[in-house]
Amino acid sequence: MMFLLILLGVLLNAAAQLLLKAGMTSIGHFQFSWANIVPIGLKVMVNPPIVAGLFSYVISVGVWLLVLSRVQVSYAYPMLSIGYIVNAVAAYYLFGESLSVMRVTGIFIIIAGVYLISRT
């Protein structure tokens, strides 16, 4: 049961990242300057994927606090690396990002690490 709660927190966090990426993709590239603070800030504040991503972060923090009240941080925190796997695979399908041999190798190393930690 606790692993499912951890997984929920991880998936909410990963969803937040993907939503923020989708929102920023729709806004597009911009120059970081004082003149852009207000116009870009307004675009960010009313962008539905960004707002949903920030909301997902808030919920994931609530779930994470619940997790930390029940399990050791040395067990729970490494489980966050599952988010790297979720984001890499989702970004491949949603945004056409590459999944190189090096990245896939890293994913398998993460899976092995999470497995070993979950067994302790």
mmCIF file with all atom_site columns, N, CA and C in Angstrom, residues 14-80:
data_model
loop_
_atom_site.group_PDB
_atom_site.id
_atom_site.type_symbol
_atom_site.label_atom_id
_atom_site.label_alt_id
_atom_site.label_comp_id
_atom_site.label_asym_id
_atom_site.label_entity_id
_atom_site.label_seq_id
_atom_site.pdbx_PDB_ins_code
_atom_site.Cartn_x
_atom_site.Cartn_y
_atom_site.Cartn_z
_atom_site.occupancy
_atom_site.B_iso_or_equiv
_atom_site.pdbx_formal_charge
_atom_site.auth_seq_id
_atom_site.auth_comp_id
_atom_site.auth_asym_id
_atom_site.auth_atom_id
_atom_site.pdbx_PDB_model_num
ATOM 1   N N  . ALA A 1 14 ? 5.784  13.744 -11.923 1.00 0.00 ? 14 ALA A N  1
ATOM 2   C CA . ALA A 1 14 ? 6.134  13.573 -13.340 1.00 0.00 ? 14 ALA A CA 1
ATOM 3   C C  . ALA A 1 14 ? 5.105  14.270 -14.228 1.00 0.00 ? 14 ALA A C  1
ATOM 4   N N  . ALA A 1 15 ? 3.825  14.137 -13.890 1.00 0.00 ? 15 ALA A N  1
ATOM 5   C CA . ALA A 1 15 ? 2.773  14.802 -14.662 1.00 0.00 ? 15 ALA A CA 1
ATOM 6   C C  . ALA A 1 15 ? 2.961  16.318 -14.619 1.00 0.00 ? 15 ALA A C  1
ATOM 7   N N  . ALA A 1 16 ? 3.360  16.825 -13.466 1.00 0.00 ? 16 ALA A N  1
ATOM 8   C CA . ALA A 1 16 ? 3.610  18.260 -13.345 1.00 0.00 ? 16 ALA A CA 1
ATOM 9   C C  . ALA A 1 16 ? 4.693  18.707 -14.322 1.00 0.00 ? 16 ALA A C  1
ATOM 10  N N  . GLN A 1 17 ? 5.782  17.949 -14.391 1.00 0.00 ? 17 GLN A N  1
ATOM 11  C CA . GLN A 1 17 ? 6.866  18.287 -15.321 1.00 0.00 ? 17 GLN A CA 1
ATOM 12  C C  . GLN A 1 17 ? 6.385  18.278 -16.762 1.00 0.00 ? 17 GLN A C  1
ATOM 13  N N  . LEU A 1 18 ? 5.615  17.267 -17.126 1.00 0.00 ? 18 LEU A N  1
ATOM 14  C CA . LEU A 1 18 ? 5.125  17.152 -18.494 1.00 0.00 ? 18 LEU A CA 1
ATOM 15  C C  . LEU A 1 18 ? 4.147  18.277 -18.835 1.00 0.00 ? 18 LEU A C  1
ATOM 16  N N  . LEU A 1 19 ? 3.301  18.630 -17.891 1.00 0.00 ? 19 LEU A N  1
ATOM 17  C CA . LEU A 1 19 ? 2.375  19.737 -18.107 1.00 0.00 ? 19 LEU A CA 1
ATOM 18  C C  . LEU A 1 19 ? 3.112  21.066 -18.236 1.00 0.00 ? 19 LEU A C  1
ATOM 19  N N  . LEU A 1 20 ? 4.132  21.280 -17.407 1.00 0.00 ? 20 LEU A N  1
ATOM 20  C CA . LEU A 1 20 ? 4.915  22.508 -17.510 1.00 0.00 ? 20 LEU A CA 1
ATOM 21  C C  . LEU A 1 20 ? 5.619  22.586 -18.861 1.00 0.00 ? 20 LEU A C  1
ATOM 22  N N  . LYS A 1 21 ? 6.153  21.468 -19.314 1.00 0.00 ? 21 LYS A N  1
ATOM 23  C CA . LYS A 1 21 ? 6.802  21.430 -20.628 1.00 0.00 ? 21 LYS A CA 1
ATOM 24  C C  . LYS A 1 21 ? 5.799  21.753 -21.736 1.00 0.00 ? 21 LYS A C  1
ATOM 25  N N  . ALA A 1 22 ? 4.613  21.144 -21.670 1.00 0.00 ? 22 ALA A N  1
ATOM 26  C CA . ALA A 1 22 ? 3.584  21.407 -22.677 1.00 0.00 ? 22 ALA A CA 1
ATOM 27  C C  . ALA A 1 22 ? 3.198  22.886 -22.679 1.00 0.00 ? 22 ALA A C  1
ATOM 28  N N  . GLY A 1 23 ? 3.053  23.444 -21.502 1.00 0.00 ? 23 GLY A N  1
ATOM 29  C CA . GLY A 1 23 ? 2.701  24.865 -21.402 1.00 0.00 ? 23 GLY A CA 1
ATOM 30  C C  . GLY A 1 23 ? 3.778  25.767 -21.970 1.00 0.00 ? 23 GLY A C  1
ATOM 31  N N  . MET A 1 24 ? 5.017  25.491 -21.633 1.00 0.00 ? 24 MET A N  1
ATOM 32  C CA . MET A 1 24 ? 6.109  26.325 -22.132 1.00 0.00 ? 24 MET A CA 1
ATOM 33  C C  . MET A 1 24 ? 6.329  26.120 -23.629 1.00 0.00 ? 24 MET A C  1
ATOM 34  N N  . THR A 1 25 ? 6.033  24.937 -24.131 1.00 0.00 ? 25 THR A N  1
ATOM 35  C CA . THR A 1 25 ? 6.122  24.710 -25.577 1.00 0.00 ? 25 THR A CA 1
ATOM 36  C C  . THR A 1 25 ? 5.092  25.570 -26.296 1.00 0.00 ? 25 THR A C  1
ATOM 37  N N  . SER A 1 26 ? 3.903  25.678 -25.716 1.00 0.00 ? 26 SER A N  1
ATOM 38  C CA . SER A 1 26 ? 2.870  26.503 -26.351 1.00 0.00 ? 26 SER A CA 1
ATOM 39  C C  . SER A 1 26 ? 3.211  27.994 -26.279 1.00 0.00 ? 26 SER A C  1
ATOM 40  N N  . ILE A 1 27 ? 3.912  28.409 -25.240 1.00 0.00 ? 27 ILE A N  1
ATOM 41  C CA . ILE A 1 27 ? 4.336  29.812 -25.132 1.00 0.00 ? 27 ILE A CA 1
ATOM 42  C C  . ILE A 1 27 ? 5.485  30.078 -26.099 1.00 0.00 ? 27 ILE A C  1
ATOM 43  N N  . GLY A 1 28 ? 6.393  29.133 -26.190 1.00 0.00 ? 28 GLY A N  1
ATOM 44  C CA . GLY A 1 28 ? 7.511  29.271 -27.119 1.00 0.00 ? 28 GLY A CA 1
ATOM 45  C C  . GLY A 1 28 ? 8.737  29.891 -26.486 1.00 0.00 ? 28 GLY A C  1
ATOM 46  N N  . HIS A 1 29 ? 9.778  29.972 -27.303 1.00 0.00 ? 29 HIS A N  1
ATOM 47  C CA . HIS A 1 29 ? 11.058 30.542 -26.850 1.00 0.00 ? 29 HIS A CA 1
ATOM 48  C C  . HIS A 1 29 ? 10.896 32.041 -26.632 1.00 0.00 ? 29 HIS A C  1
ATOM 49  N N  . PHE A 1 30 ? 11.500 32.547 -25.567 1.00 0.00 ? 30 PHE A N  1
ATOM 50  C CA . PHE A 1 30 ? 11.459 33.981 -25.314 1.00 0.00 ? 30 PHE A CA 1
ATOM 51  C C  . PHE A 1 30 ? 12.794 34.436 -24.755 1.00 0.00 ? 30 PHE A C  1
ATOM 52  N N  . GLN A 1 31 ? 13.071 35.692 -24.932 1.00 0.00 ? 31 GLN A N  1
ATOM 53  C CA . GLN A 1 31 ? 14.293 36.278 -24.392 1.00 0.00 ? 31 GLN A CA 1
ATOM 54  C C  . GLN A 1 31 ? 14.065 36.630 -22.925 1.00 0.00 ? 31 GLN A C  1
ATOM 55  N N  . PHE A 1 32 ? 15.030 36.299 -22.113 1.00 0.00 ? 32 PHE A N  1
ATOM 56  C CA . PHE A 1 32 ? 14.945 36.629 -20.694 1.00 0.00 ? 32 PHE A CA 1
ATOM 57  C C  . PHE A 1 32 ? 15.427 38.061 -20.518 1.00 0.00 ? 32 PHE A C  1
ATOM 58  N N  . SER A 1 33 ? 14.484 38.954 -20.295 1.00 0.00 ? 33 SER A N  1
ATOM 59  C CA . SER A 1 33 ? 14.829 40.369 -20.103 1.00 0.00 ? 33 SER A CA 1
ATOM 60  C C  . SER A 1 33 ? 13.774 41.024 -19.218 1.00 0.00 ? 33 SER A C  1
ATOM 61  N N  . TRP A 1 34 ? 14.112 42.188 -18.689 1.00 0.00 ? 34 TRP A N  1
ATOM 62  C CA . TRP A 1 34 ? 13.167 42.915 -17.839 1.00 0.00 ? 34 TRP A CA 1
ATOM 63  C C  . TRP A 1 34 ? 11.907 43.264 -18.603 1.00 0.00 ? 34 TRP A C  1
ATOM 64  N N  . ALA A 1 35 ? 12.054 43.581 -19.879 1.00 0.00 ? 35 ALA A N  1
ATOM 65  C CA . ALA A 1 35 ? 10.905 43.964 -20.694 1.00 0.00 ? 35 ALA A CA 1
ATOM 66  C C  . ALA A 1 35 ? 9.917  42.808 -20.873 1.00 0.00 ? 35 ALA A C  1
ATOM 67  N N  . ASN A 1 36 ? 10.379 41.565 -20.759 1.00 0.00 ? 36 ASN A N  1
ATOM 68  C CA . ASN A 1 36 ? 9.516  40.399 -20.962 1.00 0.00 ? 36 ASN A CA 1
ATOM 69  C C  . ASN A 1 36 ? 8.877  39.871 -19.686 1.00 0.00 ? 36 ASN A C  1
ATOM 70  N N  . ILE A 1 37 ? 9.265  40.405 -18.549 1.00 0.00 ? 37 ILE A N  1
ATOM 71  C CA . ILE A 1 37 ? 8.759  39.844 -17.288 1.00 0.00 ? 37 ILE A CA 1
ATOM 72  C C  . ILE A 1 37 ? 7.234  39.873 -17.229 1.00 0.00 ? 37 ILE A C  1
ATOM 73  N N  . VAL A 1 38 ? 6.638  41.013 -17.500 1.00 0.00 ? 38 VAL A N  1
ATOM 74  C CA . VAL A 1 38 ? 5.182  41.122 -17.393 1.00 0.00 ? 38 VAL A CA 1
ATOM 75  C C  . VAL A 1 38 ? 4.472  40.359 -18.512 1.00 0.00 ? 38 VAL A C  1
ATOM 76  N N  . PRO A 1 39 ? 4.812  40.578 -19.794 1.00 0.00 ? 39 PRO A N  1
ATOM 77  C CA . PRO A 1 39 ? 4.062  39.843 -20.826 1.00 0.00 ? 39 PRO A CA 1
ATOM 78  C C  . PRO A 1 39 ? 4.220  38.323 -20.740 1.00 0.00 ? 39 PRO A C  1
ATOM 79  N N  . ILE A 1 40 ? 5.425  37.851 -20.498 1.00 0.00 ? 40 ILE A N  1
ATOM 80  C CA . ILE A 1 40 ? 5.626  36.402 -20.385 1.00 0.00 ? 40 ILE A CA 1
ATOM 81  C C  . ILE A 1 40 ? 5.018  35.886 -19.087 1.00 0.00 ? 40 ILE A C  1
ATOM 82  N N  . GLY A 1 41 ? 5.168  36.655 -18.024 1.00 0.00 ? 41 GLY A N  1
ATOM 83  C CA . GLY A 1 41 ? 4.564  36.262 -16.749 1.00 0.00 ? 41 GLY A CA 1
ATOM 84  C C  . GLY A 1 41 ? 3.060  36.086 -16.861 1.00 0.00 ? 41 GLY A C  1
ATOM 85  N N  . LEU A 1 42 ? 2.404  36.993 -17.571 1.00 0.00 ? 42 LEU A N  1
ATOM 86  C CA . LEU A 1 42 ? 0.955  36.879 -17.766 1.00 0.00 ? 42 LEU A CA 1
ATOM 87  C C  . LEU A 1 42 ? 0.611  35.653 -18.605 1.00 0.00 ? 42 LEU A C  1
ATOM 88  N N  . LYS A 1 43 ? 1.391  35.393 -19.650 1.00 0.00 ? 43 LYS A N  1
ATOM 89  C CA . LYS A 1 43 ? 1.151  34.195 -20.462 1.00 0.00 ? 43 LYS A CA 1
ATOM 90  C C  . LYS A 1 43 ? 1.296  32.926 -19.629 1.00 0.00 ? 43 LYS A C  1
ATOM 91  N N  . VAL A 1 44 ? 2.293  32.913 -18.755 1.00 0.00 ? 44 VAL A N  1
ATOM 92  C CA . VAL A 1 44 ? 2.523  31.747 -17.897 1.00 0.00 ? 44 VAL A CA 1
ATOM 93  C C  . VAL A 1 44 ? 1.372  31.577 -16.909 1.00 0.00 ? 44 VAL A C  1
ATOM 94  N N  . MET A 1 45 ? 0.921  32.674 -16.317 1.00 0.00 ? 45 MET A N  1
ATOM 95  C CA . MET A 1 45 ? -0.117 32.604 -15.279 1.00 0.00 ? 45 MET A CA 1
ATOM 96  C C  . MET A 1 45 ? -1.475 32.148 -15.803 1.00 0.00 ? 45 MET A C  1
ATOM 97  N N  . VAL A 1 46 ? -1.745 32.340 -17.088 1.00 0.00 ? 46 VAL A N  1
ATOM 98  C CA . VAL A 1 46 ? -3.051 31.950 -17.625 1.00 0.00 ? 46 VAL A CA 1
ATOM 99  C C  . VAL A 1 46 ? -2.972 30.735 -18.538 1.00 0.00 ? 46 VAL A C  1
ATOM 100 N N  . ASN A 1 47 ? -1.822 30.113 -18.626 1.00 0.00 ? 47 ASN A N  1
ATOM 101 C CA . ASN A 1 47 ? -1.653 28.952 -19.491 1.00 0.00 ? 47 ASN A CA 1
ATOM 102 C C  . ASN A 1 47 ? -2.193 27.714 -18.772 1.00 0.00 ? 47 ASN A C  1
ATOM 103 N N  . PRO A 1 48 ? -3.246 27.082 -19.300 1.00 0.00 ? 48 PRO A N  1
ATOM 104 C CA . PRO A 1 48 ? -3.868 25.941 -18.602 1.00 0.00 ? 48 PRO A CA 1
ATOM 105 C C  . PRO A 1 48 ? -2.907 24.793 -18.260 1.00 0.00 ? 48 PRO A C  1
ATOM 106 N N  . PRO A 1 49 ? -2.032 24.344 -19.176 1.00 0.00 ? 49 PRO A N  1
ATOM 107 C CA . PRO A 1 49 ? -1.124 23.261 -18.772 1.00 0.00 ? 49 PRO A CA 1
ATOM 108 C C  . PRO A 1 49 ? -0.172 23.674 -17.636 1.00 0.00 ? 49 PRO A C  1
ATOM 109 N N  . ILE A 1 50 ? 0.268  24.917 -17.638 1.00 0.00 ? 50 ILE A N  1
ATOM 110 C CA . ILE A 1 50 ? 1.152  25.369 -16.564 1.00 0.00 ? 50 ILE A CA 1
ATOM 111 C C  . ILE A 1 50 ? 0.405  25.433 -15.246 1.00 0.00 ? 50 ILE A C  1
ATOM 112 N N  . VAL A 1 51 ? -0.807 25.962 -15.266 1.00 0.00 ? 51 VAL A N  1
ATOM 113 C CA . VAL A 1 51 ? -1.614 26.013 -14.040 1.00 0.00 ? 51 VAL A CA 1
ATOM 114 C C  . VAL A 1 51 ? -1.886 24.593 -13.537 1.00 0.00 ? 51 VAL A C  1
ATOM 115 N N  . ALA A 1 52 ? -2.221 23.683 -14.445 1.00 0.00 ? 52 ALA A N  1
ATOM 116 C CA . ALA A 1 52 ? -2.461 22.288 -14.048 1.00 0.00 ? 52 ALA A CA 1
ATOM 117 C C  . ALA A 1 52 ? -1.184 21.646 -13.514 1.00 0.00 ? 52 ALA A C  1
ATOM 118 N N  . GLY A 1 53 ? -0.041 21.967 -14.129 1.00 0.00 ? 53 GLY A N  1
ATOM 119 C CA . GLY A 1 53 ? 1.233  21.437 -13.654 1.00 0.00 ? 53 GLY A CA 1
ATOM 120 C C  . GLY A 1 53 ? 1.563  21.911 -12.248 1.00 0.00 ? 53 GLY A C  1
ATOM 121 N N  . LEU A 1 54 ? 1.337  23.189 -11.992 1.00 0.00 ? 54 LEU A N  1
ATOM 122 C CA . LEU A 1 54 ? 1.587  23.718 -10.642 1.00 0.00 ? 54 LEU A CA 1
ATOM 123 C C  . LEU A 1 54 ? 0.638  23.090 -9.626  1.00 0.00 ? 54 LEU A C  1
ATOM 124 N N  . PHE A 1 55 ? -0.610 22.885 -10.020 1.00 0.00 ? 55 PHE A N  1
ATOM 125 C CA . PHE A 1 55 ? -1.572 22.218 -9.145  1.00 0.00 ? 55 PHE A CA 1
ATOM 126 C C  . PHE A 1 55 ? -1.125 20.786 -8.857  1.00 0.00 ? 55 PHE A C  1
ATOM 127 N N  . SER A 1 56 ? -0.623 20.097 -9.887  1.00 0.00 ? 56 SER A N  1
ATOM 128 C CA . SER A 1 56 ? -0.108 18.736 -9.693  1.00 0.00 ? 56 SER A CA 1
ATOM 129 C C  . SER A 1 56 ? 1.043  18.714 -8.704  1.00 0.00 ? 56 SER A C  1
ATOM 130 N N  . TYR A 1 57 ? 1.907  19.739 -8.783  1.00 0.00 ? 57 TYR A N  1
ATOM 131 C CA . TYR A 1 57 ? 3.005  19.838 -7.817  1.00 0.00 ? 57 TYR A CA 1
ATOM 132 C C  . TYR A 1 57 ? 2.475  19.984 -6.395  1.00 0.00 ? 57 TYR A C  1
ATOM 133 N N  . VAL A 1 58 ? 1.499  20.829 -6.217  1.00 0.00 ? 58 VAL A N  1
ATOM 134 C CA . VAL A 1 58 ? 0.938  21.046 -4.873  1.00 0.00 ? 58 VAL A CA 1
ATOM 135 C C  . VAL A 1 58 ? 0.367  19.742 -4.322  1.00 0.00 ? 58 VAL A C  1
ATOM 136 N N  . ILE A 1 59 ? -0.395 19.030 -5.142  1.00 0.00 ? 59 ILE A N  1
ATOM 137 C CA . ILE A 1 59 ? -0.970 17.758 -4.694  1.00 0.00 ? 59 ILE A CA 1
ATOM 138 C C  . ILE A 1 59 ? 0.140  16.747 -4.414  1.00 0.00 ? 59 ILE A C  1
ATOM 139 N N  . SER A 1 60 ? 1.175  16.719 -5.266  1.00 0.00 ? 60 SER A N  1
ATOM 140 C CA . SER A 1 60 ? 2.265  15.758 -5.054  1.00 0.00 ? 60 SER A CA 1
ATOM 141 C C  . SER A 1 60 ? 3.007  16.044 -3.755  1.00 0.00 ? 60 SER A C  1
ATOM 142 N N  . VAL A 1 61 ? 3.137  17.311 -3.393  1.00 0.00 ? 61 VAL A N  1
ATOM 143 C CA . VAL A 1 61 ? 3.787  17.647 -2.117  1.00 0.00 ? 61 VAL A CA 1
ATOM 144 C C  . VAL A 1 61 ? 2.939  17.136 -0.954  1.00 0.00 ? 61 VAL A C  1
ATOM 145 N N  . GLY A 1 62 ? 1.622  17.292 -1.050  1.00 0.00 ? 62 GLY A N  1
ATOM 146 C CA . GLY A 1 62 ? 0.737  16.770 -0.007  1.00 0.00 ? 62 GLY A CA 1
ATOM 147 C C  . GLY A 1 62 ? 0.860  15.262 0.136   1.00 0.00 ? 62 GLY A C  1
ATOM 148 N N  . VAL A 1 63 ? 0.877  14.573 -0.997  1.00 0.00 ? 63 VAL A N  1
ATOM 149 C CA . VAL A 1 63 ? 1.039  13.110 -0.971  1.00 0.00 ? 63 VAL A CA 1
ATOM 150 C C  . VAL A 1 63 ? 2.399  12.754 -0.391  1.00 0.00 ? 63 VAL A C  1
ATOM 151 N N  . TRP A 1 64 ? 3.434  13.518 -0.786  1.00 0.00 ? 64 TRP A N  1
ATOM 152 C CA . TRP A 1 64 ? 4.784  13.223 -0.316  1.00 0.00 ? 64 TRP A CA 1
ATOM 153 C C  . TRP A 1 64 ? 4.896  13.409 1.200   1.00 0.00 ? 64 TRP A C  1
ATOM 154 N N  . LEU A 1 65 ? 4.249  14.423 1.740   1.00 0.00 ? 65 LEU A N  1
ATOM 155 C CA . LEU A 1 65 ? 4.253  14.620 3.188   1.00 0.00 ? 65 LEU A CA 1
ATOM 156 C C  . LEU A 1 65 ? 3.592  13.436 3.889   1.00 0.00 ? 65 LEU A C  1
ATOM 157 N N  . LEU A 1 66 ? 2.522  12.947 3.293   1.00 0.00 ? 66 LEU A N  1
ATOM 158 C CA . LEU A 1 66 ? 1.850  11.763 3.840   1.00 0.00 ? 66 LEU A CA 1
ATOM 159 C C  . LEU A 1 66 ? 2.795  10.563 3.831   1.00 0.00 ? 66 LEU A C  1
ATOM 160 N N  . VAL A 1 67 ? 3.519  10.390 2.722   1.00 0.00 ? 67 VAL A N  1
ATOM 161 C CA . VAL A 1 67 ? 4.487  9.293  2.615   1.00 0.00 ? 67 VAL A CA 1
ATOM 162 C C  . VAL A 1 67 ? 5.564  9.421  3.687   1.00 0.00 ? 67 VAL A C  1
ATOM 163 N N  . LEU A 1 68 ? 6.130  10.620 3.810   1.00 0.00 ? 68 LEU A N  1
ATOM 164 C CA . LEU A 1 68 ? 7.229  10.811 4.763   1.00 0.00 ? 68 LEU A CA 1
ATOM 165 C C  . LEU A 1 68 ? 6.796  10.632 6.217   1.00 0.00 ? 68 LEU A C  1
ATOM 166 N N  . SER A 1 69 ? 5.501  10.773 6.474   1.00 0.00 ? 69 SER A N  1
ATOM 167 C CA . SER A 1 69 ? 5.019  10.543 7.836   1.00 0.00 ? 69 SER A CA 1
ATOM 168 C C  . SER A 1 69 ? 4.917  9.054  8.158   1.00 0.00 ? 69 SER A C  1
ATOM 169 N N  . ARG A 1 70 ? 5.078  8.214  7.122   1.00 0.00 ? 70 ARG A N  1
ATOM 170 C CA . ARG A 1 70 ? 4.870  6.783  7.316   1.00 0.00 ? 70 ARG A CA 1
ATOM 171 C C  . ARG A 1 70 ? 6.078  5.902  7.032   1.00 0.00 ? 70 ARG A C  1
ATOM 172 N N  . VAL A 1 71 ? 7.018  6.366  6.200   1.00 0.00 ? 71 VAL A N  1
ATOM 173 C CA . VAL A 1 71 ? 8.169  5.525  5.859   1.00 0.00 ? 71 VAL A CA 1
ATOM 174 C C  . VAL A 1 71 ? 9.466  6.297  6.037   1.00 0.00 ? 71 VAL A C  1
ATOM 175 N N  . GLN A 1 72 ? 10.550 5.563  6.061   1.00 0.00 ? 72 GLN A N  1
ATOM 176 C CA . GLN A 1 72 ? 11.871 6.187  6.186   1.00 0.00 ? 72 GLN A CA 1
ATOM 177 C C  . GLN A 1 72 ? 12.207 6.954  4.916   1.00 0.00 ? 72 GLN A C  1
ATOM 178 N N  . VAL A 1 73 ? 12.788 8.123  5.085   1.00 0.00 ? 73 VAL A N  1
ATOM 179 C CA . VAL A 1 73 ? 13.161 8.935  3.930   1.00 0.00 ? 73 VAL A CA 1
ATOM 180 C C  . VAL A 1 73 ? 14.221 8.232  3.078   1.00 0.00 ? 73 VAL A C  1
ATOM 181 N N  . SER A 1 74 ? 15.052 7.408  3.708   1.00 0.00 ? 74 SER A N  1
ATOM 182 C CA . SER A 1 74 ? 16.086 6.684  2.959   1.00 0.00 ? 74 SER A CA 1
ATOM 183 C C  . SER A 1 74 ? 15.478 5.622  2.039   1.00 0.00 ? 74 SER A C  1
ATOM 184 N N  . TYR A 1 75 ? 14.232 5.240  2.298   1.00 0.00 ? 75 TYR A N  1
ATOM 185 C CA . TYR A 1 75 ? 13.509 4.336  1.415   1.00 0.00 ? 75 TYR A CA 1
ATOM 186 C C  . TYR A 1 75 ? 12.703 5.132  0.384   1.00 0.00 ? 75 TYR A C  1
ATOM 187 N N  . ALA A 1 76 ? 12.002 6.138  0.846   1.00 0.00 ? 76 ALA A N  1
ATOM 188 C CA . ALA A 1 76 ? 11.079 6.876  -0.022  1.00 0.00 ? 76 ALA A CA 1
ATOM 189 C C  . ALA A 1 76 ? 11.789 7.740  -1.062  1.00 0.00 ? 76 ALA A C  1
ATOM 190 N N  . TYR A 1 77 ? 12.802 8.467  -0.651  1.00 0.00 ? 77 TYR A N  1
ATOM 191 C CA . TYR A 1 77 ? 13.423 9.438  -1.557  1.00 0.00 ? 77 TYR A CA 1
ATOM 192 C C  . TYR A 1 77 ? 14.003 8.816  -2.829  1.00 0.00 ? 77 TYR A C  1
ATOM 193 N N  . PRO A 1 78 ? 14.718 7.708  -2.741  1.00 0.00 ? 78 PRO A N  1
ATOM 194 C CA . PRO A 1 78 ? 15.222 7.106  -3.985  1.00 0.00 ? 78 PRO A CA 1
ATOM 195 C C  . PRO A 1 78 ? 14.113 6.678  -4.956  1.00 0.00 ? 78 PRO A C  1
ATOM 196 N N  . MET A 1 79 ? 12.918 6.443  -4.440  1.00 0.00 ? 79 MET A N  1
ATOM 197 C CA . MET A 1 79 ? 11.803 6.066  -5.308  1.00 0.00 ? 79 MET A CA 1
ATOM 198 C C  . MET A 1 79 ? 11.419 7.198  -6.257  1.00 0.00 ? 79 MET A C  1
ATOM 199 N N  . LEU A 1 80 ? 11.789 8.421  -5.915  1.00 0.00 ? 80 LEU A N  1
ATOM 200 C CA . LEU A 1 80 ? 11.510 9.551  -6.806  1.00 0.00 ? 80 LEU A CA 1
ATOM 201 C C  . LEU A 1 80 ? 12.171 9.377  -8.166  1.00 0.00 ? 80 LEU A C  1
#
